[in-house]
């Protein structure tokens, strides 16, 4: 009995002794001095960290606290990367022989600060520049050389997790962007076969975004290939494909997602958050979408190609109707406002719609000589059977190459521009009354002066000013081409735009 008790007590004391004694046998100071120097030499950045501790419970692990990787020579005091804690989970038996066999790396609350420099480069660009040396401290007097201990082997983990990370993106002259709640999980990392991963983060103004699938790492090309990947944003799920290459230098991105039929309402909510669509436009119905992200990581280009399939659109500042057509938007990553960087083109056609800016219609009707219309005909003048436009976007402007409108009372042809910042119009249009509407205006001043050879009244107009309340006048340039004087222009404009009398 006593012998059995002694054997049991010895069996219990062995693991307890291991917990108490083994941590003292592992030289963690050596671990810090060895691998910190290797990390600095690899990154060409100054690296600092707090304590390095070994824990055997609940499982063997090394815990590194307060890791900081500083920026390069341009911003030497700024922190490029920081982590509250890094945990390296180890296998027990290799540890007892002095070998660090890491099974999992867990990074708690990492923070990455990306800075866009005035010359267009980022604060991580120098990571690929092997010519930039670390700032060296002055050498001390030569001391007796001590023998260097052997390097401790360190095996790369097959699993990695990032918990509650944050990305800060700053560009001079712009509002900083902050992405929170970054979580990443890599399982069974391998350079020989695809491995699964799961990622999520929160973008300002959107629900949590999820990304998952399989990655394949090609060591020879230093590239990650996406396989069976899916992106979930605002309850929409998109297949995602592509690759990220040149990971050891400046990463080259080639990613795309596409769907032939998605909810346009949700897509416009996302685009408005990204600054690519007006926030006060209500859109619903099916549309096709293709989005690509291409180029080097410091000069990324986002492209959005949308195809509208009888989409219902309501814009309180302009019109409502059912829209078909397509639009292409390009947004280069860089400094300056989004409205200045955005580029694009489009061709859209709306049908069976109505203008929502009633004040603008009244001004056009008055300046265009809509005389003798009944109440129903007046309402018809605010509708359209067809509304077509072709346009380009660049340098903060939308350039309408063509504007065409038809309804039971008139046809409109024109062109012009609209600024994207605080939208202002500068449009030149010609309103051509139908034969019936022109006949009702027979004998009027408008009919006498603006009747074309076919007997239709065609009035050139200029629409300028803010979208919410533009000014409508006769087009002085067109009048000059017709040989009409400025004095007549003023009197005619005053005739159709009488001053508002105070009661």
Tab-separated table of N, CA and C in Angstrom, residues 278-371:
chain	number	residue	atom	x	y	z
A	278	UNK	N	-24.247	58.990	-55.329
A	278	UNK	CA	-24.933	59.970	-54.476
A	278	UNK	C	-25.760	59.278	-53.400
A	279	UNK	N	-25.689	59.751	-52.156
A	279	UNK	CA	-26.373	59.063	-51.055
A	279	UNK	C	-27.885	59.270	-51.035
A	280	UNK	N	-28.395	60.276	-51.755
A	280	UNK	CA	-29.819	60.584	-51.681
A	280	UNK	C	-30.597	60.042	-52.870
A	281	UNK	N	-30.063	59.049	-53.568
A	281	UNK	CA	-30.752	58.415	-54.691
A	281	UNK	C	-31.283	57.053	-54.268
A	282	UNK	N	-32.586	56.835	-54.476
A	282	UNK	CA	-33.218	55.567	-54.115
A	282	UNK	C	-33.258	54.675	-55.355
A	283	UNK	N	-32.639	53.505	-55.265
A	283	UNK	CA	-32.521	52.597	-56.397
A	283	UNK	C	-32.997	51.211	-55.983
A	284	UNK	N	-33.745	50.546	-56.853
A	284	UNK	CA	-34.194	49.183	-56.554
A	284	UNK	C	-34.364	48.413	-57.853
A	285	UNK	N	-34.124	47.112	-57.768
A	285	UNK	CA	-34.249	46.256	-58.936
A	285	UNK	C	-32.968	45.501	-59.215
A	286	UNK	N	-32.995	44.633	-60.234
A	286	UNK	CA	-31.816	43.802	-60.539
A	286	UNK	C	-30.783	44.536	-61.383
A	287	UNK	N	-29.528	44.210	-61.151
A	287	UNK	CA	-28.443	44.753	-61.955
A	287	UNK	C	-27.282	43.768	-61.981
A	288	UNK	N	-26.460	43.894	-63.004
A	288	UNK	CA	-25.235	43.116	-63.075
A	288	UNK	C	-24.073	43.949	-62.556
A	289	UNK	N	-23.106	43.298	-61.932
A	289	UNK	CA	-21.999	44.028	-61.328
A	289	UNK	C	-20.703	43.256	-61.511
A	290	UNK	N	-19.657	44.012	-61.866
A	290	UNK	CA	-18.300	43.454	-61.887
A	290	UNK	C	-17.383	44.475	-61.242
A	291	UNK	N	-16.597	44.047	-60.263
A	291	UNK	CA	-15.679	44.929	-59.556
A	291	UNK	C	-14.289	44.307	-59.586
A	292	UNK	N	-13.298	45.124	-59.923
A	292	UNK	CA	-11.922	44.638	-59.947
A	292	UNK	C	-11.032	45.555	-59.118
A	293	UNK	N	-10.001	44.964	-58.540
A	293	UNK	CA	-8.978	45.693	-57.789
A	293	UNK	C	-7.644	45.228	-58.333
A	294	UNK	N	-6.932	46.117	-59.043
A	294	UNK	CA	-5.719	45.719	-59.745
A	294	UNK	C	-4.598	46.720	-59.513
A	295	UNK	N	-3.372	46.254	-59.783
A	295	UNK	CA	-2.206	47.130	-59.741
A	295	UNK	C	-1.323	46.870	-58.539
A	296	UNK	N	-0.188	47.559	-58.474
A	296	UNK	CA	0.684	47.449	-57.295
A	296	UNK	C	-0.007	48.032	-56.078
A	297	UNK	N	0.362	47.554	-54.893
A	297	UNK	CA	-0.349	47.923	-53.669
A	297	UNK	C	-0.287	49.408	-53.369
A	298	UNK	N	0.710	50.117	-53.905
A	298	UNK	CA	0.795	51.564	-53.656
A	298	UNK	C	0.115	52.390	-54.743
A	299	UNK	N	-0.440	51.722	-55.781
A	299	UNK	CA	-1.167	52.431	-56.839
A	299	UNK	C	-2.349	51.588	-57.300
A	300	UNK	N	-3.166	51.189	-56.370
A	300	UNK	CA	-4.298	50.334	-56.695
A	300	UNK	C	-5.352	51.082	-57.500
A	301	UNK	N	-6.024	50.358	-58.382
A	301	UNK	CA	-7.107	50.920	-59.184
A	301	UNK	C	-8.354	50.073	-58.971
A	302	UNK	N	-9.425	50.731	-58.502
A	302	UNK	CA	-10.720	50.069	-58.336
A	302	UNK	C	-11.598	50.407	-59.531
A	303	UNK	N	-12.189	49.384	-60.146
A	303	UNK	CA	-13.097	49.595	-61.267
A	303	UNK	C	-14.439	48.926	-60.964
A	304	UNK	N	-15.510	49.667	-61.201
A	304	UNK	CA	-16.860	49.163	-60.996
A	304	UNK	C	-17.615	49.268	-62.315
A	305	UNK	N	-18.100	48.143	-62.809
A	305	UNK	CA	-18.877	48.110	-64.059
A	305	UNK	C	-20.284	47.625	-63.722
A	306	UNK	N	-21.258	48.519	-63.851
A	306	UNK	CA	-22.642	48.179	-63.529
A	306	UNK	C	-23.514	48.154	-64.769
A	307	UNK	N	-24.383	47.158	-64.855
A	307	UNK	CA	-25.356	47.047	-65.948
A	307	UNK	C	-26.755	47.073	-65.339
A	308	UNK	N	-27.555	48.038	-65.763
A	308	UNK	CA	-28.890	48.223	-65.204
A	308	UNK	C	-29.929	47.541	-66.087
A	309	UNK	N	-30.804	46.796	-65.451
A	309	UNK	CA	-31.815	46.019	-66.164
A	309	UNK	C	-33.198	46.408	-65.645
A	310	UNK	N	-33.727	47.498	-66.203
A	310	UNK	CA	-35.035	48.000	-65.790
A	310	UNK	C	-35.051	48.329	-64.292
A	311	UNK	N	-34.016	49.023	-63.853
A	311	UNK	CA	-33.874	49.396	-62.446
A	311	UNK	C	-34.704	50.642	-62.156
A	312	UNK	N	-35.425	50.613	-61.062
A	312	UNK	CA	-36.255	51.756	-60.660
A	312	UNK	C	-35.385	52.751	-59.888
A	313	UNK	N	-35.368	54.001	-60.380
A	313	UNK	CA	-34.526	55.043	-59.788
A	313	UNK	C	-35.391	56.227	-59.386
A	314	UNK	N	-35.130	56.749	-58.185
A	314	UNK	CA	-35.810	57.961	-57.729
A	314	UNK	C	-34.765	58.908	-57.145
A	315	UNK	N	-34.597	60.057	-57.807
A	315	UNK	CA	-33.692	61.105	-57.340
A	315	UNK	C	-34.531	62.356	-57.113
A	316	UNK	N	-34.643	62.764	-55.871
A	316	UNK	CA	-35.529	63.885	-55.545
A	316	UNK	C	-35.070	65.189	-56.169
A	317	UNK	N	-33.811	65.266	-56.610
A	317	UNK	CA	-33.301	66.496	-57.208
A	317	UNK	C	-33.494	66.531	-58.714
A	318	UNK	N	-33.834	65.383	-59.328
A	318	UNK	CA	-33.882	65.348	-60.791
A	318	UNK	C	-35.123	64.635	-61.320
A	319	UNK	N	-35.115	63.308	-61.280
A	319	UNK	CA	-36.194	62.571	-61.941
A	319	UNK	C	-36.348	61.186	-61.340
A	320	UNK	N	-37.414	60.530	-61.737
A	320	UNK	CA	-37.631	59.130	-61.382
A	320	UNK	C	-38.087	58.392	-62.636
A	321	UNK	N	-37.775	57.097	-62.684
A	321	UNK	CA	-38.144	56.290	-63.834
A	321	UNK	C	-37.465	54.943	-63.780
A	322	UNK	N	-37.587	54.196	-64.884
A	322	UNK	CA	-36.973	52.873	-64.992
A	322	UNK	C	-35.781	52.965	-65.931
A	323	UNK	N	-34.612	52.542	-65.456
A	323	UNK	CA	-33.347	52.799	-66.146
A	323	UNK	C	-32.746	51.516	-66.690
A	324	UNK	N	-32.243	51.599	-67.923
A	324	UNK	CA	-31.436	50.552	-68.527
A	324	UNK	C	-30.131	51.177	-69.010
A	325	UNK	N	-29.107	50.365	-69.126
A	325	UNK	CA	-27.827	50.867	-69.615
A	325	UNK	C	-26.680	50.392	-68.768
A	326	UNK	N	-25.547	51.043	-68.911
A	326	UNK	CA	-24.363	50.635	-68.166
A	326	UNK	C	-23.510	51.841	-67.811
A	327	UNK	N	-22.692	51.654	-66.789
A	327	UNK	CA	-21.799	52.708	-66.320
A	327	UNK	C	-20.505	52.068	-65.828
A	328	UNK	N	-19.383	52.703	-66.135
A	328	UNK	CA	-18.067	52.236	-65.697
A	328	UNK	C	-17.427	53.329	-64.860
A	329	UNK	N	-17.000	52.978	-63.653
A	329	UNK	CA	-16.370	53.934	-62.745
A	329	UNK	C	-14.977	53.414	-62.395
A	330	UNK	N	-13.978	54.298	-62.459
A	330	UNK	CA	-12.607	53.979	-62.079
A	330	UNK	C	-12.185	54.911	-60.951
A	331	UNK	N	-11.580	54.335	-59.919
A	331	UNK	CA	-11.113	55.146	-58.796
A	331	UNK	C	-9.677	54.751	-58.453
A	332	UNK	N	-8.691	55.538	-58.876
A	332	UNK	CA	-7.309	55.246	-58.485
A	332	UNK	C	-7.103	55.560	-57.003
A	333	UNK	N	-6.336	54.707	-56.336
A	333	UNK	CA	-5.989	54.967	-54.949
A	333	UNK	C	-4.949	56.077	-54.914
A	334	UNK	N	-5.203	57.109	-54.106
A	334	UNK	CA	-4.255	58.202	-54.043
A	334	UNK	C	-4.766	59.340	-53.197
A	335	UNK	N	-4.062	60.473	-53.256
A	335	UNK	CA	-4.432	61.650	-52.479
A	335	UNK	C	-5.487	62.471	-53.187
A	336	UNK	N	-5.966	63.498	-52.489
A	336	UNK	CA	-6.993	64.349	-53.055
A	336	UNK	C	-8.380	63.775	-52.853
A	337	UNK	N	-9.384	64.570	-53.171
A	337	UNK	CA	-10.769	64.154	-52.956
A	337	UNK	C	-11.165	63.058	-53.934
A	338	UNK	N	-12.148	62.265	-53.531
A	338	UNK	CA	-12.651	61.189	-54.390
A	338	UNK	C	-13.232	61.762	-55.668
A	339	UNK	N	-13.955	62.890	-55.567
A	339	UNK	CA	-14.602	63.462	-56.740
A	339	UNK	C	-13.585	63.932	-57.773
A	340	UNK	N	-12.368	64.272	-57.348
A	340	UNK	CA	-11.332	64.667	-58.296
A	340	UNK	C	-10.640	63.466	-58.925
A	341	UNK	N	-10.572	62.359	-58.197
A	341	UNK	CA	-9.864	61.179	-58.700
A	341	UNK	C	-10.750	60.255	-59.533
A	342	UNK	N	-12.042	60.320	-59.316
A	342	UNK	CA	-12.942	59.385	-59.963
A	342	UNK	C	-13.019	59.645	-61.465
A	343	UNK	N	-13.040	58.568	-62.234
A	343	UNK	CA	-13.162	58.628	-63.688
A	343	UNK	C	-14.259	57.660	-64.107
A	344	UNK	N	-14.781	57.856	-65.308
A	344	UNK	CA	-15.794	56.918	-65.745
A	344	UNK	C	-16.505	57.355	-67.005
A	345	UNK	N	-17.461	56.536	-67.417
A	345	UNK	CA	-18.288	56.815	-68.578
A	345	UNK	C	-19.567	56.002	-68.443
A	346	UNK	N	-20.560	56.375	-69.205
A	346	UNK	CA	-21.817	55.649	-69.122
A	346	UNK	C	-22.764	56.007	-70.243
A	347	UNK	N	-23.739	55.125	-70.416
A	347	UNK	CA	-24.820	55.342	-71.371
A	347	UNK	C	-26.091	54.791	-70.732
A	348	UNK	N	-27.001	55.688	-70.422
A	348	UNK	CA	-28.220	55.307	-69.697
A	348	UNK	C	-29.458	55.769	-70.452
A	349	UNK	N	-30.516	54.997	-70.313
A	349	UNK	CA	-31.804	55.334	-70.915
A	349	UNK	C	-32.904	55.064	-69.898
A	350	UNK	N	-33.711	56.093	-69.616
A	350	UNK	CA	-34.843	55.959	-68.705
A	350	UNK	C	-36.140	56.076	-69.504
A	351	UNK	N	-37.172	55.403	-69.020
A	351	UNK	CA	-38.460	55.457	-69.708
A	351	UNK	C	-39.585	55.612	-68.695
A	352	UNK	N	-40.690	56.129	-69.223
A	352	UNK	CA	-41.913	56.246	-68.424
A	352	UNK	C	-41.620	56.856	-67.050
A	353	UNK	N	-41.002	58.020	-67.072
A	353	UNK	CA	-40.628	58.653	-65.822
A	353	UNK	C	-41.235	60.034	-65.663
A	354	UNK	N	-40.772	60.719	-64.632
A	354	UNK	CA	-41.291	62.044	-64.316
A	354	UNK	C	-40.201	62.846	-63.612
A	355	UNK	N	-40.153	64.150	-63.909
A	355	UNK	CA	-39.209	65.022	-63.232
A	355	UNK	C	-39.691	65.311	-61.813
A	356	UNK	N	-38.757	65.271	-60.879
A	356	UNK	CA	-39.113	65.499	-59.480
A	356	UNK	C	-38.818	66.933	-59.035
A	357	UNK	N	-38.027	67.665	-59.821
A	357	UNK	CA	-37.741	69.064	-59.510
A	357	UNK	C	-38.784	69.929	-60.224
A	358	UNK	N	-39.949	70.108	-59.597
A	358	UNK	CA	-41.070	70.813	-60.224
A	358	UNK	C	-40.731	72.269	-60.519
A	359	UNK	N	-39.892	72.879	-59.683
A	359	UNK	CA	-39.526	74.273	-59.901
A	359	UNK	C	-38.735	74.425	-61.195
A	360	UNK	N	-37.856	73.468	-61.475
A	360	UNK	CA	-37.086	73.508	-62.716
A	360	UNK	C	-38.012	73.384	-63.921
A	361	UNK	N	-39.017	72.514	-63.839
A	361	UNK	CA	-39.952	72.334	-64.945
A	361	UNK	C	-40.732	73.616	-65.212
A	362	UNK	N	-41.147	74.283	-64.151
A	362	UNK	CA	-41.870	75.553	-64.315
A	362	UNK	C	-41.011	76.576	-65.038
A	363	UNK	N	-39.729	76.630	-64.679
A	363	UNK	CA	-38.836	77.586	-65.317
A	363	UNK	C	-38.640	77.251	-66.793
A	364	UNK	N	-38.471	75.964	-67.112
A	364	UNK	CA	-38.310	75.560	-68.506
A	364	UNK	C	-39.585	75.836	-69.288
A	365	UNK	N	-40.736	75.554	-68.688
A	365	UNK	CA	-42.015	75.773	-69.363
A	365	UNK	C	-42.232	77.261	-69.659
A	366	UNK	N	-41.874	78.076	-68.698
A	366	UNK	CA	-42.051	79.520	-68.886
A	366	UNK	C	-41.091	80.054	-69.941
A	367	UNK	N	-39.790	79.676	-69.810
A	367	UNK	CA	-38.801	80.180	-70.754
A	367	UNK	C	-38.966	79.577	-72.137
A	368	UNK	N	-39.506	78.375	-72.212
A	368	UNK	CA	-39.669	77.715	-73.504
A	368	UNK	C	-40.942	78.065	-74.230
A	369	UNK	N	-41.820	78.871	-73.637
A	369	UNK	CA	-43.009	79.330	-74.337
A	369	UNK	C	-44.144	78.330	-74.344
A	370	UNK	N	-44.317	77.594	-73.265
A	370	UNK	CA	-45.450	76.673	-73.169
A	370	UNK	C	-46.706	77.499	-72.884
A	371	UNK	N	-47.425	77.852	-73.922
A	371	UNK	CA	-48.571	78.739	-73.792
A	371	UNK	C	-49.842	77.990	-74.179
